[in-house]
Structure formats: C-alpha cells, structure tokens
mmCIF file of C-alpha atoms and ligand atoms in Angstrom:
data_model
loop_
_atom_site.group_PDB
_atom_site.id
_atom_site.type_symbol
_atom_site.label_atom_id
_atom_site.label_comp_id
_atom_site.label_asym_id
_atom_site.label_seq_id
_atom_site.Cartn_x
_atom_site.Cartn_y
_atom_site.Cartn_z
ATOM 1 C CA UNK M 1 75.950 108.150 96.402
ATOM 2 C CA UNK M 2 72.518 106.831 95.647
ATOM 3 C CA UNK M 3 72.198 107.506 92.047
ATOM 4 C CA UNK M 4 75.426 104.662 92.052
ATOM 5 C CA UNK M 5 74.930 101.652 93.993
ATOM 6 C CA UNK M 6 78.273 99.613 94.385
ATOM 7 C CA UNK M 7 78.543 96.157 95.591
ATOM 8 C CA UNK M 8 81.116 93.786 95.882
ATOM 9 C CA UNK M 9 79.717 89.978 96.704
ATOM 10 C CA UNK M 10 81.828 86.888 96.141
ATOM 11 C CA UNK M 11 84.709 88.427 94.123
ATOM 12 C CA UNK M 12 81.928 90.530 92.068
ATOM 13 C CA UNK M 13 82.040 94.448 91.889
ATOM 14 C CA UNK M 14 78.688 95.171 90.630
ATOM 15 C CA UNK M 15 78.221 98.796 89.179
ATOM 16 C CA UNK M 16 74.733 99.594 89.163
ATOM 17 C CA UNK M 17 73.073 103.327 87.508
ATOM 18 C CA UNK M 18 70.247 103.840 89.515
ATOM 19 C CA UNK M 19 69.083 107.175 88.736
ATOM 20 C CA UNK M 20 65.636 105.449 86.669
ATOM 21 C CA UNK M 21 64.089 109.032 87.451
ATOM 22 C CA UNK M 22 66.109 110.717 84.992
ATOM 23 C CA UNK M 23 66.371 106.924 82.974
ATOM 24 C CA UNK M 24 70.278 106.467 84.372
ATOM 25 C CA UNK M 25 71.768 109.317 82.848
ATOM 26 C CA UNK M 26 75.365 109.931 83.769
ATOM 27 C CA UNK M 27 76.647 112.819 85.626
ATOM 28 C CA UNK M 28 79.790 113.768 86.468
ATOM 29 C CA UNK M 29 79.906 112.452 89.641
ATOM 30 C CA UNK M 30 78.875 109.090 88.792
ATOM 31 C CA UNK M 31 81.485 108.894 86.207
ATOM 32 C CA UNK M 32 83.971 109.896 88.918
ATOM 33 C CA UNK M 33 82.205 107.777 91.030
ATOM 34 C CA UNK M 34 82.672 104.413 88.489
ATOM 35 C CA UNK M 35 86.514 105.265 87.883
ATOM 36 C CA UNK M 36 87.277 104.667 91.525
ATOM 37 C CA UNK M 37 85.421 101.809 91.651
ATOM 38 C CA UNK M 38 87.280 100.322 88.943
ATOM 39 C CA UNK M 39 90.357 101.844 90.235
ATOM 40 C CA UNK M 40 89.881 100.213 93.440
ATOM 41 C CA UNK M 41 88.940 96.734 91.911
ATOM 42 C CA UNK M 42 92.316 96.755 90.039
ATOM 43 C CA UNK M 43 93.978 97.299 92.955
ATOM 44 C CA UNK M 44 92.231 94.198 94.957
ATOM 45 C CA UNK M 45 92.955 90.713 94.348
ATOM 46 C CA UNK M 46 89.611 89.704 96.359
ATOM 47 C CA UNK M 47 87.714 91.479 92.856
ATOM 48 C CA UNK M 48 88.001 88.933 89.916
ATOM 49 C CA UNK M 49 85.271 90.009 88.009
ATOM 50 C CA UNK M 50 82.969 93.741 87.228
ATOM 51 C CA UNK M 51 78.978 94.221 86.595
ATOM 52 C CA UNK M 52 77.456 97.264 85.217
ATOM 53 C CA UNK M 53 73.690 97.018 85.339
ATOM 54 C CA UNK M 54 70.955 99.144 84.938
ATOM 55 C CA UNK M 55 67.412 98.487 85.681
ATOM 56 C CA UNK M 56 64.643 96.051 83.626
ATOM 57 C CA UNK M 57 64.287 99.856 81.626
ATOM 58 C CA UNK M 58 66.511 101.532 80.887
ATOM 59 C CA UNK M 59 70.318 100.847 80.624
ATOM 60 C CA UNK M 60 71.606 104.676 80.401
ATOM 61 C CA UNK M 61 70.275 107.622 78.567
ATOM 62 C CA UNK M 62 73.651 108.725 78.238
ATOM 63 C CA UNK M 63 75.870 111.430 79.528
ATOM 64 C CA UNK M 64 73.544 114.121 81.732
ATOM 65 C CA UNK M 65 72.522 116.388 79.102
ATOM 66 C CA UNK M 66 72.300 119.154 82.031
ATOM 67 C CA UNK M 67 75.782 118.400 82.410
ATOM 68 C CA UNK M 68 76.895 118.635 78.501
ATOM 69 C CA UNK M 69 74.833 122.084 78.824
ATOM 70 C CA UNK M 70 76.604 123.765 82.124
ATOM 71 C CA UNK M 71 79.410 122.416 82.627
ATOM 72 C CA UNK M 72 80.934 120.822 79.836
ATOM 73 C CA UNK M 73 84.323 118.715 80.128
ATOM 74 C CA UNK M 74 87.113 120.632 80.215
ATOM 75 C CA UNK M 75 90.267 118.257 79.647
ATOM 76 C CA UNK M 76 91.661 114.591 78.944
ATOM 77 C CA UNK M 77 91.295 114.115 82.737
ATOM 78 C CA UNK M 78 87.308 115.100 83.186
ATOM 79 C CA UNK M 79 85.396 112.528 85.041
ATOM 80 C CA UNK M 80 84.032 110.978 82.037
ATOM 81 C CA UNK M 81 87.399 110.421 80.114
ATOM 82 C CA UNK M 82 89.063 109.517 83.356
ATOM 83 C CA UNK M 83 86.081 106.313 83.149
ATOM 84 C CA UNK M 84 86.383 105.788 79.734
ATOM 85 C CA UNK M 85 90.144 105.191 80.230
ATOM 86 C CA UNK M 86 89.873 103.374 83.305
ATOM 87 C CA UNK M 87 87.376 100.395 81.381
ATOM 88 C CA UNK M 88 88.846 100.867 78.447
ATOM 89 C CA UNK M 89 92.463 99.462 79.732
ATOM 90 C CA UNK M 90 90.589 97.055 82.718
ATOM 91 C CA UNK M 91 92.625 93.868 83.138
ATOM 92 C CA UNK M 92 89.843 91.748 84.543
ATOM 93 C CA UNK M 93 87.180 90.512 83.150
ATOM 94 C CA UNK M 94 84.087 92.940 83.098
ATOM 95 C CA UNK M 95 80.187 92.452 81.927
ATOM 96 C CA UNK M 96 77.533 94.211 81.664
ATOM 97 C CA UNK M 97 73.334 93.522 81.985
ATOM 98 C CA UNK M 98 71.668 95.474 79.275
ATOM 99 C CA UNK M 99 67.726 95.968 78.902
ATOM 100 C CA UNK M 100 65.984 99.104 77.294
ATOM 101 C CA UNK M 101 67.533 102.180 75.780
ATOM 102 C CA UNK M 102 71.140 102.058 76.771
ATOM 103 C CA UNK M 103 72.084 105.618 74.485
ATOM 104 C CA UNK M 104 75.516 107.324 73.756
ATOM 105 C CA UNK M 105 77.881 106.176 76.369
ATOM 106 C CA UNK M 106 75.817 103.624 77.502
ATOM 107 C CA UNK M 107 76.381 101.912 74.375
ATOM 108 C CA UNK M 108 79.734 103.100 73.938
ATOM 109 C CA UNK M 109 81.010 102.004 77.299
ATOM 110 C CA UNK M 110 80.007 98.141 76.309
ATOM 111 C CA UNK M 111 82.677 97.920 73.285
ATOM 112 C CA UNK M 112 85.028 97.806 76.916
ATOM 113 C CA UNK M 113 82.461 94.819 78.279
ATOM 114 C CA UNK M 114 83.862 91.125 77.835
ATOM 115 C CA UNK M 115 80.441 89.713 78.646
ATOM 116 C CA UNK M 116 76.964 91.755 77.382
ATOM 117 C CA UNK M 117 74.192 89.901 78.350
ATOM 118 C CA UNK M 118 71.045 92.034 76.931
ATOM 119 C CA UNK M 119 67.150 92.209 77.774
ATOM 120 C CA UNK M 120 65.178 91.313 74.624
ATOM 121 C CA UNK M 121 63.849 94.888 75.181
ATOM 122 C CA UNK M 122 67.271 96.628 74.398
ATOM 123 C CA UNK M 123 68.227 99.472 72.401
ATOM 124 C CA UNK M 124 71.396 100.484 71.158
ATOM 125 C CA UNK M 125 72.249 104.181 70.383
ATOM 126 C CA UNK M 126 74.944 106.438 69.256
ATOM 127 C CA UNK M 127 73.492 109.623 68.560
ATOM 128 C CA UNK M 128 76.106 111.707 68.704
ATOM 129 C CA UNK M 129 75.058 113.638 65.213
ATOM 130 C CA UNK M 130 71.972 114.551 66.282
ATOM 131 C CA UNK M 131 73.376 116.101 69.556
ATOM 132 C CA UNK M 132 75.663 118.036 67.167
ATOM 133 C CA UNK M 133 78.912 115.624 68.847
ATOM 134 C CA UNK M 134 80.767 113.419 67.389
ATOM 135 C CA UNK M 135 82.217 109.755 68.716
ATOM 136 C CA UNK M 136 83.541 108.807 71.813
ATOM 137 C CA UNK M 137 84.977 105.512 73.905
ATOM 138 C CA UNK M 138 86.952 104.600 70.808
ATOM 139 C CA UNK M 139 83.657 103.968 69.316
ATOM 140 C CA UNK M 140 84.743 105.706 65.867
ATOM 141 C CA UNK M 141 86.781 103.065 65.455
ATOM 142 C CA UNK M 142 85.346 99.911 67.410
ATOM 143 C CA UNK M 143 81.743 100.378 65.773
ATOM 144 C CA UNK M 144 83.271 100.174 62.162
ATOM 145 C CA UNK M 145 85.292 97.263 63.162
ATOM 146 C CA UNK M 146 82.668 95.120 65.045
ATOM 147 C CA UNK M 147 79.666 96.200 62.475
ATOM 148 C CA UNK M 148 81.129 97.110 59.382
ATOM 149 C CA UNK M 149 81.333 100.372 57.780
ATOM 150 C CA UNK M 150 77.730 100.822 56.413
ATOM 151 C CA UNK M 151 76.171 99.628 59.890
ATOM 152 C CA UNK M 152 78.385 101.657 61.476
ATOM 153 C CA UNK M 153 77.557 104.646 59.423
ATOM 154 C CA UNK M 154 73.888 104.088 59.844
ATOM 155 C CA UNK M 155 74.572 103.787 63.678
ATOM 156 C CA UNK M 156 76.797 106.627 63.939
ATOM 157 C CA UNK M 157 76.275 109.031 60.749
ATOM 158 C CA UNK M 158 72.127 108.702 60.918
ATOM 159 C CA UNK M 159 71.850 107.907 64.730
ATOM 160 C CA UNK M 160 69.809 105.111 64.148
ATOM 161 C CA UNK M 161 69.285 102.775 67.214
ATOM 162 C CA UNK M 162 69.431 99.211 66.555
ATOM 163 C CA UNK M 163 67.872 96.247 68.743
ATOM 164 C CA UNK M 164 68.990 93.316 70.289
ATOM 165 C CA UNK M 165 68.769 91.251 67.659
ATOM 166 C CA UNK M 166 71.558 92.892 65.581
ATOM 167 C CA UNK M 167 73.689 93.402 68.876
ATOM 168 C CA UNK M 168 73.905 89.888 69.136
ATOM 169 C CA UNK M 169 74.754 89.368 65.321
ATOM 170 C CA UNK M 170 77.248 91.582 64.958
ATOM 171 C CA UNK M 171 78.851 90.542 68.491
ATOM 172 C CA UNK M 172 78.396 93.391 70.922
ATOM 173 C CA UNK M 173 76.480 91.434 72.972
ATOM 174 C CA UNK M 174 76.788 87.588 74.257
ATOM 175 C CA UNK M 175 73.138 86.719 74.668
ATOM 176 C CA UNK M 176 69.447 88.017 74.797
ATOM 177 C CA UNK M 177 67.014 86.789 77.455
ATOM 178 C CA UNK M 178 64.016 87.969 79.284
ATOM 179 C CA UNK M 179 64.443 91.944 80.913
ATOM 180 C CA UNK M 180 63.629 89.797 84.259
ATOM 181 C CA UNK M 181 66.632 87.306 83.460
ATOM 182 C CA UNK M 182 69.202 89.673 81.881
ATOM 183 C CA UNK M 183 70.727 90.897 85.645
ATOM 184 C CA UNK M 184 70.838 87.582 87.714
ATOM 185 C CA UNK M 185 72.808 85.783 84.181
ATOM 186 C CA UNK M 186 75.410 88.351 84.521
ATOM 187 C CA UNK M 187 76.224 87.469 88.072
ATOM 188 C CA UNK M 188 76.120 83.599 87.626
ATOM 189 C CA UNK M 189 78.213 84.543 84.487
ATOM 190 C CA UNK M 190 80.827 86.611 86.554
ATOM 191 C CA UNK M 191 80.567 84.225 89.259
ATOM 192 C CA UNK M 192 81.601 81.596 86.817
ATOM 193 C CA UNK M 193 85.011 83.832 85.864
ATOM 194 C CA UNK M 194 85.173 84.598 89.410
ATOM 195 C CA UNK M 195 86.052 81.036 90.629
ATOM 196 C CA UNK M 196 88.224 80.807 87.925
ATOM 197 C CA UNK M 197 92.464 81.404 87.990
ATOM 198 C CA UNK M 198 92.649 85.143 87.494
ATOM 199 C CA UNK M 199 96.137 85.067 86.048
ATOM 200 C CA UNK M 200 94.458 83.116 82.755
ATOM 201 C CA UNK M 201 91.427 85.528 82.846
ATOM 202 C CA UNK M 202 94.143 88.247 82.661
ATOM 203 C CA UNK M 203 96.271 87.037 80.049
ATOM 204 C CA UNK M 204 93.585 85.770 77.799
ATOM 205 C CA UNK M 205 91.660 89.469 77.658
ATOM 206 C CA UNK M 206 94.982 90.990 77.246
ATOM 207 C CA UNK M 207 95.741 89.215 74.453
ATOM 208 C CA UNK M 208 92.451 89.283 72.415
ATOM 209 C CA UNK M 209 92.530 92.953 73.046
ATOM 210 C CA UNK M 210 96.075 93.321 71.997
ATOM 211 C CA UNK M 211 96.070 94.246 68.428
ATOM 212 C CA UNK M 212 93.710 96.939 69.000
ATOM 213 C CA UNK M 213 94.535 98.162 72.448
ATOM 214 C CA UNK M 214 97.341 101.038 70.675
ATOM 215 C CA UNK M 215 94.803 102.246 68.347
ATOM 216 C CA UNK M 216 91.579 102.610 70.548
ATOM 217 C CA UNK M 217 93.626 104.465 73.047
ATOM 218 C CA UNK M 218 94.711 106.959 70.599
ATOM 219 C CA UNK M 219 91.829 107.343 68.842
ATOM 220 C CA UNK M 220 89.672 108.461 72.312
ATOM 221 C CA UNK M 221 92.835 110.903 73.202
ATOM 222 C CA UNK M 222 91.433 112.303 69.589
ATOM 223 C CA UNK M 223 87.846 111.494 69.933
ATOM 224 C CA UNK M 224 88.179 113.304 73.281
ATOM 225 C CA UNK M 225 89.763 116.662 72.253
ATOM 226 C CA UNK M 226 87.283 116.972 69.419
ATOM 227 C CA UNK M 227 84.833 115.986 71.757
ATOM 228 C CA UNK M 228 85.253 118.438 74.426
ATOM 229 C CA UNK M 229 85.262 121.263 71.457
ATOM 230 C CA UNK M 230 82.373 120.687 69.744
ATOM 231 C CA UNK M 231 80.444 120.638 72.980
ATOM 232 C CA UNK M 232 80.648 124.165 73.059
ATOM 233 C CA UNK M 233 79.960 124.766 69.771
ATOM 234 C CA UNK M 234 76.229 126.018 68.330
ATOM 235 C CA UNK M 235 75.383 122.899 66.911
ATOM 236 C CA UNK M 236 75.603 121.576 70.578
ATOM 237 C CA UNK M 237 74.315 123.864 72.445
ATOM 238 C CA UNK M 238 70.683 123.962 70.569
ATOM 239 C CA UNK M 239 70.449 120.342 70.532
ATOM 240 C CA UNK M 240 70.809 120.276 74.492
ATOM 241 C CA UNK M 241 69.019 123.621 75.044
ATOM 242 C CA UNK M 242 66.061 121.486 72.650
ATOM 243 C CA UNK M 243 66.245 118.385 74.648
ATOM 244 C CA UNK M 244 65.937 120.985 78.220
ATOM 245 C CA UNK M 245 62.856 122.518 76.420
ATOM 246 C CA UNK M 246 61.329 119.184 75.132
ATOM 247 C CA UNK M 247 61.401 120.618 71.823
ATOM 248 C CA UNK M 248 62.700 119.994 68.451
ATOM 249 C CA UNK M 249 66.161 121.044 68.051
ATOM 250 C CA UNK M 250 66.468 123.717 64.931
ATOM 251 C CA UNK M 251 70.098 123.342 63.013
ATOM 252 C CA UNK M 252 68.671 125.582 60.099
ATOM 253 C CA UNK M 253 70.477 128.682 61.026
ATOM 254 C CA UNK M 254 73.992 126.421 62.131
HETATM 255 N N1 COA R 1 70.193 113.822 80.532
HETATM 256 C C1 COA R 1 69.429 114.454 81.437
HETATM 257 N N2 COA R 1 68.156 114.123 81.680
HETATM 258 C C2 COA R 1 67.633 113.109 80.955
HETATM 259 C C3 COA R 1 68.374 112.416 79.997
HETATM 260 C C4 COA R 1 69.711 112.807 79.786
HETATM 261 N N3 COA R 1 70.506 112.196 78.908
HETATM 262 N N4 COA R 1 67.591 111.474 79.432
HETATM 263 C C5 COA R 1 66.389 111.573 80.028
HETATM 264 N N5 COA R 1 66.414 112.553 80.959
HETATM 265 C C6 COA R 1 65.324 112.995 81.829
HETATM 266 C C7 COA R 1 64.265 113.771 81.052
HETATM 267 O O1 COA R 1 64.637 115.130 80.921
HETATM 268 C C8 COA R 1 63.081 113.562 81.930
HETATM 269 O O2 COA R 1 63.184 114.426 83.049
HETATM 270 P P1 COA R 1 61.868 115.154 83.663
HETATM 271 O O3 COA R 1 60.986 114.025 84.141
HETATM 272 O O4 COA R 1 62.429 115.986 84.775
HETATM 273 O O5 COA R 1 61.249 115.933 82.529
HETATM 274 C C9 COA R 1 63.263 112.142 82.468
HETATM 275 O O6 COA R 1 64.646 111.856 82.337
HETATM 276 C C10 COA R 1 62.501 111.106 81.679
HETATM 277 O O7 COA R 1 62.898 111.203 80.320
HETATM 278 P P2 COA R 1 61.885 111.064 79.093
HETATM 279 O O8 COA R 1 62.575 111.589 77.874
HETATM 280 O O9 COA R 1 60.578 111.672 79.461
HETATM 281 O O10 COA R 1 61.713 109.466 79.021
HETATM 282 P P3 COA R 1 61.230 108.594 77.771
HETATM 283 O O11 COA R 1 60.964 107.248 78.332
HETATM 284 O O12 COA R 1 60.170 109.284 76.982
HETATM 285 O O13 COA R 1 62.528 108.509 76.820
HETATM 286 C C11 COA R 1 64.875 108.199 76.338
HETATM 287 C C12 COA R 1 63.698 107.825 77.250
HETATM 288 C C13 COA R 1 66.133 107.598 76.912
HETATM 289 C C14 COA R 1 64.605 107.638 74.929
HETATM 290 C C15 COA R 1 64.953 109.752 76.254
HETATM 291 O O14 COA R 1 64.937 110.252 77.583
HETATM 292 C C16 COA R 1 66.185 110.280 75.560
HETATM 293 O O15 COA R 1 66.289 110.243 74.352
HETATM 294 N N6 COA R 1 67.118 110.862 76.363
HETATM 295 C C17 COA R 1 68.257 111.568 75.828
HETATM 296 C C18 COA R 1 69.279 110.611 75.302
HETATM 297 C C19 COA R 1 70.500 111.348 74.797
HETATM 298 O O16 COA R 1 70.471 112.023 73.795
HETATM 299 N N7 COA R 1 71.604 111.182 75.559
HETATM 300 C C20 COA R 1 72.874 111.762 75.261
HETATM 301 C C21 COA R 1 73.671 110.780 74.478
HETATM 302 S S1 COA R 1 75.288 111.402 74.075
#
C-alpha cells in the first residue's frame, strides 16, 4: 500500500504516512495496515525498536474525514481501535518523528510514543469538539495527566493547537530540531535502543507504564463506545459534511 510505506532496517520497523496529498490523513486501511505491522513486530525478535514518521509537513491530519463521513466505525474491533490498542499495549520501545500539523490521532497516537522527536514547525491538535467528537487513544485521561487540567481543557475543551515549544515542556515530546533533522534523529535514536538488550528495554517501559496501563485501557474501551456514537450523531455529521464543502460548519440549529 503506497499511502503506508513500511520498512524494517537494522532491527527498525519504520511506519511512515505518506499520503502528503491529502496531508497523511488516516484511512481505514492504513490503520489496519499499522496494526499488523505492529502485530508482526511483536511477534519478531529481529524488531527491537518502531518509527512512525510523516513528512517535513505534515505529521497527520487525522482520521480520513471521508471515512468518519461514510463509513463510520462500527465496533471495539474497527481498524482504528484495533491500532490504538495494538500501540497502546506495545512492549518495545516505539518513537515517533513529528514536524507540522500532526491533528486528532496524530497527536493522540504519540501519548503511546516512548521517544517524540518534533520539527520546530510542529503542531499539536485535539479537536475533537469542533468535529462534534469527543476523546480518543486514552487521551481524556493522558492529556490531563501529562498537561494538567487547564492545558488540557484548553487543548481538548477549546481545540486549541499548541506548538512545539509547550510539547516539549509539558513532556510529550523528547526534543525539537530542524523539520530536515527531526526523521534521521529518530532512527539514530532507535538505532541506539536497537543495539541495546531488549529484555531491559522491555521491562523498563513496562514498568514506567505500569500504574497507568489499567486505567488508559479502560478509559479508550469508554472513549471508544462514545466515540463510535457520536460519530453518527448531527453534531458530527455537519462538521464533516463542512470540512467536505470547505465551509464553515453551522451547530446553531444542533
Ligand atoms: N481527511 C480527509 N481529507 C483531508 C483531511 C482529513 N482529515 N485533512 C486534509 N484533507 C485533504 C483536504 O480535503 C484537501 O483535499 P483536496 O486537495 O482534494 O481538496 C487536502 O487534504 C489538503 O488539505 P488542506 O486543508 O487544503 O491543507 P491545508 O494545508 O490548508 O491545511 C490542515 C492542513 C491539516 C490544517 C487541514 O487540512 C485540516 O484541518 N484538516 C482536517 C483536520 C481534522 O479535523 N482531522 C480530524 C481530526 S479528528
């Protein structure tokens, strides 16, 4: 599948969204298309470490809103939540390259990256009220926990992106550098864990994530069923029938 390029080099999977035309948003199939990757990598000792990447401009725009409109998920076990489960609860080590918008789940998805390593042009999103949504990833919980609540309500309540700068303060990402640098750091980086024991890299993940691993995956079980509702909802449907028309959505009447 060309709109997912998947590589694995020296004990690297890299993961990259290559779909720039429609600025990496995520379809179905490319979720589908990441789980197995992932899947597979657990499976093989010979992958120690995962990249997701975008390009120099754009991260993700998010789920496919064409997708959200026609055929929204149906279920705990739709390509998307079938993803968000599989990083969510992925042993090794995983990090991401980050430059320009990276919006809704491509922000989301990188509360389940070890290693963020963002472009000084990078902007964070969650604008899942504006879409007439609500959370996902675990994010209702992991935002308010990494940023506080009233960044977190700002982020999540108003929609309001935030830049790299405040990604790096509040510690959802690692390190900002040049858009040209942000891709090759991440593979040194994951090189780096690569060469290292994997049983260590294992352990030590699973028990930073430990206190919170119970809660997050309840709370996207919840996220997710909510989720999948209100996508069908009016709210929902005139803020991706807006975005379709390149128009203003209108929430007057809902
Ligand atoms: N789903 C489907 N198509 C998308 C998309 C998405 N999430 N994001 C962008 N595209 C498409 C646009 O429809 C457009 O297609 P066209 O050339 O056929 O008209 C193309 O990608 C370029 O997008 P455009 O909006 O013109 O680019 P931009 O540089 O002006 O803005 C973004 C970039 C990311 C800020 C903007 O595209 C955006 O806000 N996208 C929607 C983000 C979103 O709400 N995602 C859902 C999160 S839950």
């Amino acid at each position: 599948m060309t709109d997912l390029l998947i590589d694995t080099t020296d004990g690297v999977l890299t993961i990259t969204l290559n779909r720039v035309a429609k600025k990496n948003s995520i379809t179905a199939a490319m979720y589908g298309g990441m789980a197995e990757a992932l899947a597979l990598a657990f499976d093989d000792a010979a992958v120690r470490a995962v990249v997701f990447q975008g390009h120099e401009t754009i991260f993700s725009a998010g789920n496919d809103i064409g997708d959200f409109l026609n055929a929204p998920v149906s279920g705990q076990d739709s390509p998307v939540f079938l993803f968000l489960r599989t990083i969510s609860t992925f042993p090794k080590p995983v990090l991401a390259a980050v430059c320009g918008p990276a919006v809704g789940i491509g922000t989301t998805l990188l509360f389940h990256c070890d290693l963020v390593y963002a472009g000084d042009n990078a902007a964070f999103s969650m604008p899942f009220v504006n879409l007439g949504l609500c959370p996902e990833a675990g994010s209702s919980y992991l935002a308010p926990q990494l940023m506080g609540y009233g960044r977190a309500a700002e982020a999540l309540l108003l929609g309001e992106p935030f830049m790299a700068e405040a990604a790096l303060e509040m510690g959802l990402i690692s390190r900002i550098v040049p858009p040209t640098e942000a891709a090759a750091l991440a593979q040194r980086q994951a090189r780096k864990l690569a060469a290292k024991p994997l049983s260590s890299l294992i352990e030590t993940k699973r028990l930073m994530k430990l206190s919170q691993a119970t809660t997050v995956a309840s709370r996207m079980v919840e996220e997710g069923a909510s989720f999948g509702r209100m996508l069908r909802e009016p709210a929902a449907r005139e803020a991706f029938t807006a975005f379709m028309e390149k128009r203003k959505p209108d929430f007057s009447k809902i």
